[in-house]
Amino acid sequence: MLPELRIGDKTVTLPIIQGGMGVGVSRSGLAGAVAKEGGIGIISTAQIGYDEEGFEQNPAECNLKAINKHIKKAKDIAGGNGMVGVNVMVALKHYKEHVKEAVKAGADVIICGAGLPVDLPELVKEETSKIAPIVSSARASSIILKMWDHKYKRTADFLVVEGPMAGGHLGYSREQLSELDNYNFDEEIKKIIDSKKQYEEKYNCSIPVIVGGGIFDHKDIEHVLSLGADGVQMATRFVVTEECDADILYKQAYLNAKAEDIDIVVSPVGMPGRAVHNKFIESVENGRKAISKCYQCLEKCNPANVPYCITKALTDAVRGNVDEGLIFCGSNADRINSITTVHQLMLELAGEN
């Protein structure tokens, strides 16, 4: 059995956060199912409205509409169990608007990465949504906690630590990722736990530390908890569930993946990312893919310079065009061999199955 996870004044029965996956991989179907089982289901806001009518003409407006819709739908699915939240990338052009819309829609938690969310407390203020930055090092944790303390006189409700074995965008350089044999992630976790203790004392609160990246089964969860962490964030394993919002061909790409198919790729976000090797990645390696339309997704993106349009690449994949799309995944995607349900997966992760 796993312990409960308490974040502020809210408690969930399982210390498992399903990581946010965009575009469209974790929306209301998956997040609601995870919350229903007593975990924390996370919706990615990155181009979440890709299938809304009018998206091609006004993606920003459609994304806000979809954030509101999917948070409320996920909460309906959850039926009062667990928590439902969002992952909002700081690198998004409309990052602030996404956060505010998520708060307005009643998101229980707001997790922000792909950059340090220095102004997140200002965007959420005294609302009921709990906030957390994604960090990859004790240095990043110390910077953001010190900044929030100094500027906003508050601290994080929890911390999400993403290690180098995570999927999607990674907070590590390509050089760091090539030298993982010399990197002790367990020690970094302990340092991050130490970095938040002074703020727990100052604000008389608990700041849970949630660890993600390469966590696959119950044994992995127990190991992380033994280090002093309070919970885990997992994404890859939730992709190959019936409730995941991605197309069946996207899930099949995970089932077909072998260890040698998992690549570190270049992303227009400016960070390396981990993905399944396919024809799309090969074509990018052979030269820049021309961009015919800009969807205004990233704050610092010049369509004339980036290697490809990440919105098109990710939406193609989630729709099932897996040869021509970008399929983000974690380091253990090759270990998955069957489609399951969120209910069965949560039982397994809890050590009850």
Short mmCIF file of C-alpha atoms in Angstrom, two decimals:
data_model
loop_
_atom_site.label_atom_id
_atom_site.label_comp_id
_atom_site.label_asym_id
_atom_site.label_seq_id
_atom_site.Cartn_x
_atom_site.Cartn_y
_atom_site.Cartn_z
CA MET A 1 0.00 0.00 0.00
CA LEU A 2 1.12 3.52 -0.75
CA PRO A 3 0.62 6.49 1.58
CA GLU A 4 -1.81 9.32 0.95
CA LEU A 5 -0.55 12.57 -0.52
CA ARG A 6 -1.52 15.84 1.11
CA ILE A 7 -1.13 19.11 -0.77
CA GLY A 8 -2.18 22.06 1.34
CA ASP A 9 -5.66 21.35 2.64
CA LYS A 10 -6.36 18.65 0.06
CA THR A 11 -5.56 14.93 0.22
CA VAL A 12 -5.54 12.20 -2.41
CA THR A 13 -5.50 8.51 -1.59
CA LEU A 14 -2.59 7.67 -3.91
CA PRO A 15 0.64 9.72 -4.20
CA ILE A 16 0.59 9.51 -7.98
CA ILE A 17 0.42 12.45 -10.38
CA GLN A 18 -0.21 11.58 -14.02
CA GLY A 19 2.10 13.90 -15.89
CA GLY A 20 0.80 16.38 -18.43
CA MET A 21 1.34 15.39 -22.05
CA GLY A 22 0.67 17.63 -25.02
CA VAL A 23 -0.55 18.08 -27.58
CA GLY A 24 -3.82 16.40 -26.65
CA VAL A 25 -2.43 13.20 -25.10
CA SER A 26 -3.62 14.04 -21.59
CA ARG A 27 -6.92 15.84 -21.66
CA SER A 28 -10.13 15.23 -19.72
CA GLY A 29 -10.49 11.53 -20.56
CA LEU A 30 -7.18 10.50 -19.03
CA ALA A 31 -6.96 13.10 -16.27
CA GLY A 32 -10.50 12.43 -15.11
CA ALA A 33 -9.92 8.68 -14.98
CA VAL A 34 -6.74 9.10 -12.89
CA ALA A 35 -8.48 11.42 -10.45
CA LYS A 36 -11.39 8.99 -10.19
CA GLU A 37 -8.94 6.34 -8.96
CA GLY A 38 -7.64 8.64 -6.22
CA GLY A 39 -4.62 10.19 -7.97
CA ILE A 40 -3.98 13.59 -9.52
CA GLY A 41 -4.89 13.80 -13.20
CA ILE A 42 -3.11 16.48 -15.21
CA ILE A 43 -4.32 18.08 -18.44
CA SER A 44 -1.72 19.61 -20.74
CA THR A 45 -2.83 23.03 -21.98
CA ALA A 46 -0.38 23.04 -24.90
CA GLN A 47 -2.58 23.55 -27.98
CA ILE A 48 -5.34 21.75 -26.08
CA GLY A 49 -7.96 23.16 -28.45
CA TYR A 50 -6.40 21.64 -31.58
CA ASP A 51 -9.67 19.93 -32.52
CA GLU A 52 -12.00 22.82 -31.62
CA GLU A 53 -13.92 24.43 -34.47
CA GLY A 54 -12.07 27.54 -35.59
CA PHE A 55 -8.65 26.48 -34.27
CA GLU A 56 -6.89 27.15 -37.57
CA GLN A 57 -8.18 30.74 -37.55
CA ASN A 58 -7.90 31.51 -33.82
CA PRO A 59 -5.87 28.94 -31.86
CA ALA A 60 -5.48 31.16 -28.77
CA GLU A 61 -9.22 31.55 -28.28
CA CYS A 62 -9.89 27.86 -28.92
CA ASN A 63 -7.25 26.84 -26.39
CA LEU A 64 -8.85 28.92 -23.64
CA LYS A 65 -12.25 27.45 -24.46
CA ALA A 66 -10.82 23.93 -24.35
CA ILE A 67 -9.00 24.49 -21.04
CA ASN A 68 -12.26 25.41 -19.38
CA LYS A 69 -14.16 22.57 -21.05
CA HIS A 70 -11.66 19.82 -20.27
CA ILE A 71 -11.10 20.78 -16.63
CA LYS A 72 -14.84 20.69 -15.98
CA LYS A 73 -15.28 17.46 -17.94
CA ALA A 74 -12.41 15.78 -16.08
CA LYS A 75 -13.93 16.78 -12.75
CA ASP A 76 -17.24 15.28 -13.82
CA ILE A 77 -15.48 12.02 -14.69
CA ALA A 78 -13.62 12.05 -11.36
CA GLY A 79 -16.88 12.33 -9.45
CA GLY A 80 -15.33 14.18 -6.53
CA ASN A 81 -12.35 11.85 -6.18
CA GLY A 82 -8.69 12.80 -6.43
CA MET A 83 -7.63 16.09 -7.97
CA VAL A 84 -7.64 17.53 -11.48
CA GLY A 85 -5.02 20.00 -12.59
CA VAL A 86 -3.11 21.40 -15.54
CA ASN A 87 0.44 21.54 -16.82
CA VAL A 88 1.18 24.91 -18.40
CA MET A 89 4.50 25.45 -20.18
CA VAL A 90 6.19 28.74 -19.29
CA ALA A 91 7.50 28.79 -22.86
CA LEU A 92 3.99 29.22 -24.26
CA LYS A 93 3.13 32.57 -25.82
CA HIS A 94 -0.14 32.57 -23.85
CA TYR A 95 1.23 31.03 -20.65
CA LYS A 96 -0.33 33.67 -18.39
CA GLU A 97 -3.74 33.42 -20.02
CA HIS A 98 -3.68 29.62 -19.71
CA VAL A 99 -2.91 29.80 -15.99
CA LYS A 100 -5.67 32.33 -15.35
CA GLU A 101 -8.20 30.31 -17.35
CA ALA A 102 -7.29 27.14 -15.45
CA VAL A 103 -7.80 28.94 -12.14
CA LYS A 104 -11.13 30.27 -13.35
CA ALA A 105 -12.22 26.77 -14.39
CA GLY A 106 -11.43 25.37 -10.94
CA ALA A 107 -8.16 23.49 -11.48
CA ASP A 108 -7.04 21.93 -8.20
CA VAL A 109 -3.35 22.18 -9.10
CA ILE A 110 -1.27 24.13 -11.61
CA ILE A 111 2.13 22.76 -12.55
CA CYS A 112 4.49 24.86 -14.67
CA GLY A 113 7.73 23.88 -16.40
CA ALA A 114 9.70 24.47 -19.62
CA GLY A 115 11.17 27.50 -17.91
CA LEU A 116 10.98 28.83 -14.37
CA PRO A 117 7.49 30.17 -13.51
CA VAL A 118 8.78 33.20 -11.62
CA ASP A 119 5.42 35.01 -11.70
CA LEU A 120 3.09 32.07 -11.02
CA PRO A 121 2.05 33.30 -7.54
CA GLU A 122 0.98 36.63 -9.07
CA LEU A 123 -1.19 34.84 -11.63
CA VAL A 124 -2.89 32.61 -9.07
CA LYS A 125 -2.81 34.92 -6.02
CA GLU A 126 -5.22 33.85 -3.29
CA GLU A 127 -7.18 31.44 -5.41
CA THR A 128 -7.73 27.84 -4.32
CA SER A 129 -5.54 26.28 -7.03
CA LYS A 130 -2.30 24.85 -5.62
CA ILE A 131 0.87 25.75 -7.51
CA ALA A 132 4.11 23.95 -8.26
CA PRO A 133 7.17 24.60 -10.39
CA ILE A 134 8.91 21.80 -12.27
CA VAL A 135 12.60 21.69 -11.39
CA SER A 136 15.45 19.41 -12.38
CA SER A 137 18.05 20.43 -9.81
CA ALA A 138 18.49 21.73 -6.28
CA ARG A 139 19.84 24.94 -7.79
CA ALA A 140 16.61 25.54 -9.76
CA SER A 141 14.53 24.67 -6.71
CA SER A 142 16.45 27.11 -4.53
CA ILE A 143 16.16 29.89 -7.11
CA ILE A 144 12.40 29.65 -7.52
CA LEU A 145 11.65 29.20 -3.81
CA LYS A 146 13.86 32.15 -2.89
CA MET A 147 12.27 34.30 -5.60
CA TRP A 148 8.69 33.49 -4.55
CA ASP A 149 9.58 34.12 -0.92
CA HIS A 150 11.23 37.47 -1.62
CA LYS A 151 8.77 38.84 -4.18
CA TYR A 152 5.44 37.32 -3.17
CA LYS A 153 5.92 36.36 0.49
CA ARG A 154 4.74 32.83 -0.18
CA THR A 155 6.11 29.44 -1.14
CA ALA A 156 5.27 26.53 -3.40
CA ASP A 157 2.43 24.19 -2.48
CA PHE A 158 4.57 21.33 -3.81
CA LEU A 159 7.57 20.71 -6.06
CA VAL A 160 7.74 18.49 -9.13
CA VAL A 161 11.20 17.12 -9.83
CA GLU A 162 11.76 15.80 -13.35
CA GLY A 163 14.80 13.62 -13.83
CA PRO A 164 16.78 12.98 -17.01
CA MET A 165 14.85 9.80 -17.89
CA ALA A 166 11.56 11.66 -18.33
CA GLY A 167 9.68 12.00 -21.61
CA GLY A 168 9.00 15.07 -23.68
CA HIS A 169 10.95 18.24 -23.01
CA LEU A 170 13.86 17.83 -20.62
CA GLY A 171 15.50 20.37 -18.33
CA TYR A 172 18.96 19.08 -19.17
CA SER A 173 21.46 19.85 -21.92
CA ARG A 174 22.34 17.28 -24.56
CA GLU A 175 25.78 17.08 -22.96
CA GLN A 176 24.29 16.24 -19.57
CA LEU A 177 22.06 13.60 -21.14
CA SER A 178 25.07 12.00 -22.78
CA GLU A 179 26.83 11.64 -19.42
CA LEU A 180 24.11 10.04 -17.30
CA ASP A 181 26.46 7.31 -16.08
CA ASN A 182 28.14 10.02 -13.99
CA TYR A 183 24.89 11.54 -12.70
CA ASN A 184 23.35 10.53 -9.37
CA PHE A 185 19.68 11.50 -9.54
CA ASP A 186 18.97 10.04 -6.09
CA GLU A 187 21.43 12.47 -4.53
CA GLU A 188 19.90 15.38 -6.43
CA ILE A 189 16.47 14.41 -5.10
CA LYS A 190 17.82 14.52 -1.55
CA LYS A 191 19.37 17.94 -2.18
CA ILE A 192 16.06 19.26 -3.52
CA ILE A 193 14.28 17.93 -0.43
CA ASP A 194 16.81 19.79 1.73
CA SER A 195 16.39 22.98 -0.30
CA LYS A 196 12.74 23.39 0.68
CA LYS A 197 13.04 22.77 4.43
CA GLN A 198 13.78 26.38 5.37
CA TYR A 199 10.63 27.52 3.58
CA GLU A 200 8.53 24.86 5.30
CA GLU A 201 9.76 26.25 8.61
CA LYS A 202 9.24 29.87 7.60
CA TYR A 203 5.70 29.35 6.32
CA ASN A 204 4.79 26.60 8.80
CA CYS A 205 3.69 24.26 6.05
CA SER A 206 4.61 21.10 4.23
CA ILE A 207 6.01 21.30 0.69
CA PRO A 208 5.66 17.80 -0.80
CA VAL A 209 8.29 16.73 -3.31
CA ILE A 210 6.98 14.76 -6.29
CA VAL A 211 9.55 12.93 -8.40
CA GLY A 212 9.20 11.99 -12.07
CA GLY A 213 11.34 10.56 -14.83
CA GLY A 214 11.89 6.87 -15.48
CA ILE A 215 9.43 5.63 -12.86
CA PHE A 216 7.73 2.53 -14.18
CA ASP A 217 6.32 0.32 -11.43
CA HIS A 218 5.48 -0.07 -7.74
CA LYS A 219 9.09 -0.88 -6.88
CA ASP A 220 10.25 2.40 -8.46
CA ILE A 221 7.65 4.33 -6.46
CA GLU A 222 8.74 2.69 -3.21
CA HIS A 223 12.36 3.59 -3.99
CA VAL A 224 11.56 7.26 -4.54
CA LEU A 225 9.50 7.39 -1.34
CA SER A 226 12.41 5.79 0.55
CA LEU A 227 14.56 8.78 -0.44
CA GLY A 228 12.18 11.11 1.35
CA ALA A 229 9.94 12.13 -1.55
CA ASP A 230 6.20 12.34 -1.02
CA GLY A 231 4.95 11.06 -4.36
CA VAL A 232 5.69 10.42 -8.01
CA GLN A 233 4.78 11.86 -11.38
CA MET A 234 4.33 9.35 -14.19
CA ALA A 235 3.28 9.89 -17.78
CA THR A 236 4.52 7.25 -20.20
CA ARG A 237 2.63 4.33 -18.69
CA PHE A 238 -0.65 6.23 -18.82
CA VAL A 239 -0.38 6.68 -22.59
CA VAL A 240 -1.14 3.02 -23.26
CA THR A 241 -4.46 2.99 -21.40
CA GLU A 242 -7.93 2.86 -22.85
CA GLU A 243 -8.74 6.25 -21.34
CA CYS A 244 -5.75 8.11 -22.80
CA ASP A 245 -6.94 10.82 -25.17
CA ALA A 246 -4.50 9.98 -27.98
CA ASP A 247 -5.38 8.00 -31.10
CA ILE A 248 -4.99 4.21 -30.93
CA LEU A 249 -2.15 4.42 -33.48
CA TYR A 250 -0.25 6.69 -31.09
CA LYS A 251 -0.60 4.06 -28.37
CA GLN A 252 0.44 1.36 -30.83
CA ALA A 253 3.64 3.28 -31.54
CA TYR A 254 4.56 2.85 -27.87
CA LEU A 255 3.76 -0.87 -28.02
CA ASN A 256 5.95 -1.25 -31.11
CA ALA A 257 8.88 0.74 -29.70
CA LYS A 258 12.13 -1.00 -28.86
CA ALA A 259 14.83 0.40 -26.59
CA GLU A 260 16.91 1.49 -29.59
CA ASP A 261 13.92 3.43 -30.97
CA ILE A 262 13.93 5.96 -28.13
CA ASP A 263 15.78 9.11 -29.19
CA ILE A 264 16.87 12.46 -27.84
CA VAL A 265 15.61 15.01 -30.35
CA VAL A 266 15.83 18.74 -30.98
CA SER A 267 12.73 20.76 -30.07
CA PRO A 268 11.79 24.29 -31.15
CA VAL A 269 11.21 24.99 -27.43
CA GLY A 270 14.98 25.16 -27.12
CA MET A 271 15.28 22.05 -24.98
CA PRO A 272 16.16 18.49 -25.90
CA GLY A 273 13.26 16.05 -25.84
CA ARG A 274 12.83 12.29 -25.68
CA ALA A 275 10.69 10.68 -28.40
CA VAL A 276 10.07 7.53 -30.41
CA HIS A 277 12.26 7.35 -33.51
CA ASN A 278 10.17 7.45 -36.70
CA LYS A 279 10.13 8.83 -40.23
CA PHE A 280 9.43 12.33 -38.94
CA ILE A 281 12.60 12.39 -36.82
CA GLU A 282 14.62 11.04 -39.75
CA SER A 283 13.29 13.78 -42.01
CA VAL A 284 14.23 16.47 -39.46
CA GLU A 285 17.71 15.01 -39.18
CA ASN A 286 18.03 15.33 -42.94
CA GLY A 287 17.05 18.99 -43.02
CA ARG A 288 14.65 21.66 -41.83
CA LYS A 289 10.94 21.09 -42.48
CA ALA A 290 9.35 24.11 -44.11
CA ILE A 291 6.66 25.84 -42.03
CA SER A 292 3.63 27.10 -43.93
CA LYS A 293 1.62 28.34 -40.94
CA CYS A 294 2.49 29.63 -37.46
CA TYR A 295 0.10 28.68 -34.64
CA GLN A 296 1.57 31.23 -32.20
CA CYS A 297 2.26 28.58 -29.57
CA LEU A 298 5.72 29.47 -28.26
CA GLU A 299 6.85 32.83 -26.93
CA LYS A 300 10.35 32.58 -28.40
CA CYS A 301 9.80 30.88 -31.73
CA ASN A 302 10.76 32.29 -35.08
CA PRO A 303 9.20 30.11 -37.80
CA ALA A 304 12.00 31.09 -40.14
CA ASN A 305 14.65 29.58 -37.89
CA VAL A 306 13.23 26.57 -36.04
CA PRO A 307 13.70 23.05 -37.48
CA TYR A 308 9.97 22.31 -37.66
CA CYS A 309 6.56 23.41 -36.36
CA ILE A 310 6.06 21.64 -33.06
CA THR A 311 2.29 22.23 -33.08
CA LYS A 312 1.90 20.46 -36.40
CA ALA A 313 4.28 17.67 -35.38
CA LEU A 314 2.48 16.94 -32.13
CA THR A 315 -1.07 17.29 -33.46
CA ASP A 316 -0.27 15.00 -36.38
CA ALA A 317 0.94 12.38 -33.91
CA VAL A 318 -1.98 12.59 -31.49
CA ARG A 319 -4.42 12.29 -34.41
CA GLY A 320 -2.74 9.02 -35.42
CA ASN A 321 -0.43 10.18 -38.22
CA VAL A 322 2.47 8.61 -36.35
CA ASP A 323 4.93 8.50 -39.26
CA GLU A 324 4.71 12.24 -39.83
CA GLY A 325 4.34 13.36 -36.20
CA LEU A 326 6.46 13.76 -33.07
CA ILE A 327 5.79 11.04 -30.47
CA PHE A 328 7.21 12.10 -27.11
CA CYS A 329 7.88 9.28 -24.64
CA GLY A 330 9.78 8.41 -21.48
CA SER A 331 12.87 6.22 -21.28
CA ASN A 332 10.86 3.09 -20.45
CA ALA A 333 8.36 3.19 -23.31
CA ASP A 334 9.85 0.03 -24.74
CA ARG A 335 8.89 -1.93 -21.61
CA ILE A 336 5.15 -1.53 -22.23
CA ASN A 337 3.61 -4.50 -24.05
CA SER A 338 -0.17 -4.19 -23.71
CA ILE A 339 -3.03 -1.72 -23.41
CA THR A 340 -4.64 -1.59 -19.99
CA THR A 341 -7.13 0.59 -18.12
CA VAL A 342 -6.35 3.39 -15.71
CA HIS A 343 -8.08 1.38 -12.97
CA GLN A 344 -5.86 -1.65 -13.49
CA LEU A 345 -2.72 0.43 -13.82
CA MET A 346 -3.40 2.34 -10.60
CA LEU A 347 -3.99 -0.94 -8.74
CA GLU A 348 -0.68 -2.25 -10.05
CA LEU A 349 1.20 0.91 -9.12
CA ALA A 350 -0.33 0.86 -5.64
CA GLY A 351 0.94 -2.70 -5.17
CA GLU A 352 -2.54 -4.19 -5.02
CA ASN A 353 -2.44 -6.17 -8.26
#
